[in-house]
CSV table of C-alpha atoms in Angstrom, one decimal:
chain,number,residue,atom,x,y,z
A,1,MET,CA,-63.7,12.2,146.8
A,2,GLY,CA,-60.7,10.9,145.0
A,3,LYS,CA,-57.2,11.7,145.7
A,4,ILE,CA,-56.5,15.2,145.0
A,5,GLY,CA,-53.0,16.0,143.3
A,6,ARG,CA,-51.1,18.9,145.3
A,7,ASN,CA,-50.4,21.0,142.3
A,8,THR,CA,-54.4,20.8,141.1
A,9,PRO,CA,-56.3,23.7,141.4
A,10,CYS,CA,-57.9,23.6,144.7
A,11,PRO,CA,-61.7,22.2,144.8
A,12,CYS,CA,-62.8,24.9,146.9
A,13,GLY,CA,-62.5,27.6,144.0
A,14,SER,CA,-60.1,29.6,145.3
A,15,GLY,CA,-57.8,29.5,142.0
A,16,LYS,CA,-54.9,28.6,144.4
A,17,LYS,CA,-53.2,25.2,143.8
A,18,TYR,CA,-54.5,22.7,146.6
A,19,LYS,CA,-51.0,22.2,148.1
A,20,LYS,CA,-51.4,26.2,149.2
A,21,CYS,CA,-54.8,26.5,149.9
A,22,CYS,CA,-57.0,23.5,151.6
A,23,LEU,CA,-54.6,20.4,151.7
A,24,SER,CA,-53.8,21.0,155.2
A,25,LEU,CA,-57.3,21.1,156.1
A,26,ARG,CA,-58.1,18.1,154.6
A,27,GLY,CA,-55.7,16.2,156.7
A,28,GLY,CA,-52.6,16.0,154.0
A,29,ALA,CA,-50.4,17.8,156.6
A,30,ILE,CA,-52.2,17.3,159.7
A,31,LYS,CA,-50.9,15.2,162.3
A,32,PRO,CA,-53.0,13.5,165.3
A,33,SER,CA,-52.4,15.2,168.4
A,34,SER,CA,-54.0,16.1,171.4
A,35,GLN,CA,-53.1,19.9,171.2
A,36,PRO,CA,-54.3,21.6,168.2
A,37,THR,CA,-51.3,22.6,165.9
A,38,LYS,CA,-51.0,26.1,164.5
A,39,TYR,CA,-49.8,26.1,160.8
A,40,THR,CA,-48.0,29.1,159.5
A,41,THR,CA,-48.3,29.2,155.6
A,42,VAL,CA,-45.3,30.2,154.0
A,43,TYR,CA,-45.7,31.7,150.5
A,44,THR,CA,-42.8,31.9,148.0
A,45,GLU,CA,-42.2,35.1,145.5
A,46,LEU,CA,-43.9,32.5,142.7
A,47,ASP,CA,-47.1,32.1,145.4
A,48,GLN,CA,-47.6,35.9,145.9
A,49,LEU,CA,-47.1,36.4,142.4
A,50,SER,CA,-49.7,33.8,141.0
A,51,ASN,CA,-52.2,34.3,143.9
A,52,SER,CA,-52.3,38.2,142.8
A,53,VAL,CA,-53.1,37.3,139.5
A,54,MET,CA,-56.5,35.9,140.7
A,55,ASP,CA,-57.1,38.9,143.0
A,56,LEU,CA,-56.4,41.1,139.9
A,57,ILE,CA,-59.1,39.3,138.1
A,58,LYS,CA,-61.5,39.5,140.9
A,59,GLN,CA,-60.9,43.0,140.7
A,60,ASN,CA,-61.0,43.3,136.9
A,61,LYS,CA,-57.9,44.6,136.6
A,62,LEU,CA,-57.3,42.5,133.5
A,63,ASP,CA,-54.2,44.3,132.1
A,64,GLU,CA,-52.6,44.0,135.6
A,65,ALA,CA,-53.3,40.4,135.9
A,66,GLU,CA,-51.9,39.8,132.3
A,67,ALA,CA,-48.8,41.5,133.1
A,68,VAL,CA,-48.3,39.6,136.1
A,69,SER,CA,-49.1,36.3,134.2
A,70,LYS,CA,-46.2,37.2,131.7
A,71,LYS,CA,-43.9,37.8,134.7
A,72,LEU,CA,-44.5,34.3,136.0
A,73,LEU,CA,-43.9,32.9,132.4
A,74,SER,CA,-40.4,35.0,132.4
A,75,GLU,CA,-39.3,34.5,135.5
A,76,TYR,CA,-40.5,30.9,136.4
A,77,PRO,CA,-40.8,29.0,133.2
A,78,ASP,CA,-40.1,25.8,135.0
A,79,GLN,CA,-43.4,26.3,136.9
A,80,ILE,CA,-47.0,25.7,135.4
A,81,ASP,CA,-48.4,29.1,137.1
A,82,GLY,CA,-47.7,31.3,134.2
A,83,PHE,CA,-49.9,29.2,131.8
A,84,GLU,CA,-52.9,28.5,134.0
A,85,ARG,CA,-52.9,32.5,135.0
A,86,PHE,CA,-52.9,33.4,131.3
A,87,GLY,CA,-55.7,31.2,130.8
A,88,GLN,CA,-57.6,32.6,133.4
A,89,VAL,CA,-56.8,36.1,132.3
A,90,TYR,CA,-58.2,35.4,129.0
A,91,GLU,CA,-61.0,33.3,130.1
A,92,ALA,CA,-62.1,36.7,132.0
A,93,ARG,CA,-61.3,39.0,129.0
A,94,GLY,CA,-63.9,36.4,127.0
A,95,LYS,CA,-61.2,35.3,124.6
A,96,ARG,CA,-61.9,31.5,124.8
A,97,GLN,CA,-59.9,30.2,122.1
A,98,ILE,CA,-56.5,31.9,123.6
A,99,ALA,CA,-57.9,30.7,127.2
A,100,ALA,CA,-57.9,27.3,125.7
A,101,ASP,CA,-54.6,27.7,124.0
A,102,TYR,CA,-53.2,28.2,127.3
A,103,TYR,CA,-55.2,25.5,129.2
A,104,GLN,CA,-53.7,23.3,126.9
A,105,LYS,CA,-50.2,24.4,127.2
A,106,ALA,CA,-50.7,24.1,131.0
A,107,ALA,CA,-51.9,20.6,130.4
A,108,ASP,CA,-48.5,19.7,128.2
A,109,PHE,CA,-46.5,20.9,130.8
A,110,ALA,CA,-48.2,18.9,133.6
A,111,LYS,CA,-47.7,15.9,131.4
A,112,THR,CA,-44.0,16.3,131.3
A,113,ALA,CA,-43.1,17.9,134.7
A,114,PRO,CA,-42.5,15.6,137.7
A,115,GLY,CA,-44.9,16.3,140.6
A,116,PHE,CA,-48.2,16.2,138.6
A,117,GLU,CA,-50.9,13.4,138.4
A,118,GLN,CA,-52.9,12.6,135.6
A,119,GLU,CA,-56.0,14.5,137.5
A,120,SER,CA,-54.1,17.6,136.7
A,121,VAL,CA,-53.5,16.8,133.2
A,122,GLU,CA,-57.3,16.1,132.7
A,123,TYR,CA,-58.4,18.9,134.5
A,124,TYR,CA,-56.6,21.5,132.1
A,125,LEU,CA,-57.6,19.5,129.0
A,126,SER,CA,-61.1,19.9,130.4
A,127,LYS,CA,-60.5,23.7,130.5
A,128,ALA,CA,-59.4,23.7,127.4
A,129,LYS,CA,-62.1,21.7,125.9
A,130,LYS,CA,-64.7,23.9,127.6
A,131,MET,CA,-63.2,27.1,126.3
A,132,ARG,CA,-63.1,25.9,122.8
A,133,GLU,CA,-66.9,24.7,122.9
A,134,LYS,CA,-67.9,27.9,124.2
A,135,GLU,CA,-66.1,29.6,121.6
A,136,LYS,CA,-68.1,27.7,118.7
C-alpha cells in the first residue's frame, strides 16, 4: 500500500480522516515497546461534528446531516470537513451533481491548504468525477 495522507479519508471506509481512525493501527503513531501502549483518542469539537455527519447519514437523517455540514462550513471555514461532508450528504440524497460540486470544492481546498498530499486531491477529484459520470 502506498503512503496514505493524514487528512485522506480512511481506507477502512469509516468516513473519518485517516489520522482520526486507523493511523495508529498501521504504525503511524505506534512506537516499539515490550509493553502494549494504551492510546487515548482525543476528539475535538470539529472531529465530533464531522463524525456525527457520517452517523446521521447512516441513520438516514439527511436533513440533520446537512445542518451539521452547514455548521462545519460556517464555524470551521479553514477546514475541509464541511465540503467533504456536504458532498457525502448530497451523494446520499442522490443529488450527484451537487455532490460533485462539493467534492470539487474539497479538492480545490486540498490543493491550497497545508497538510494535504496529492493523494487527497486526487481522491476528491475522483469522487467528483464519479458523481458526474453517474449523473449522465
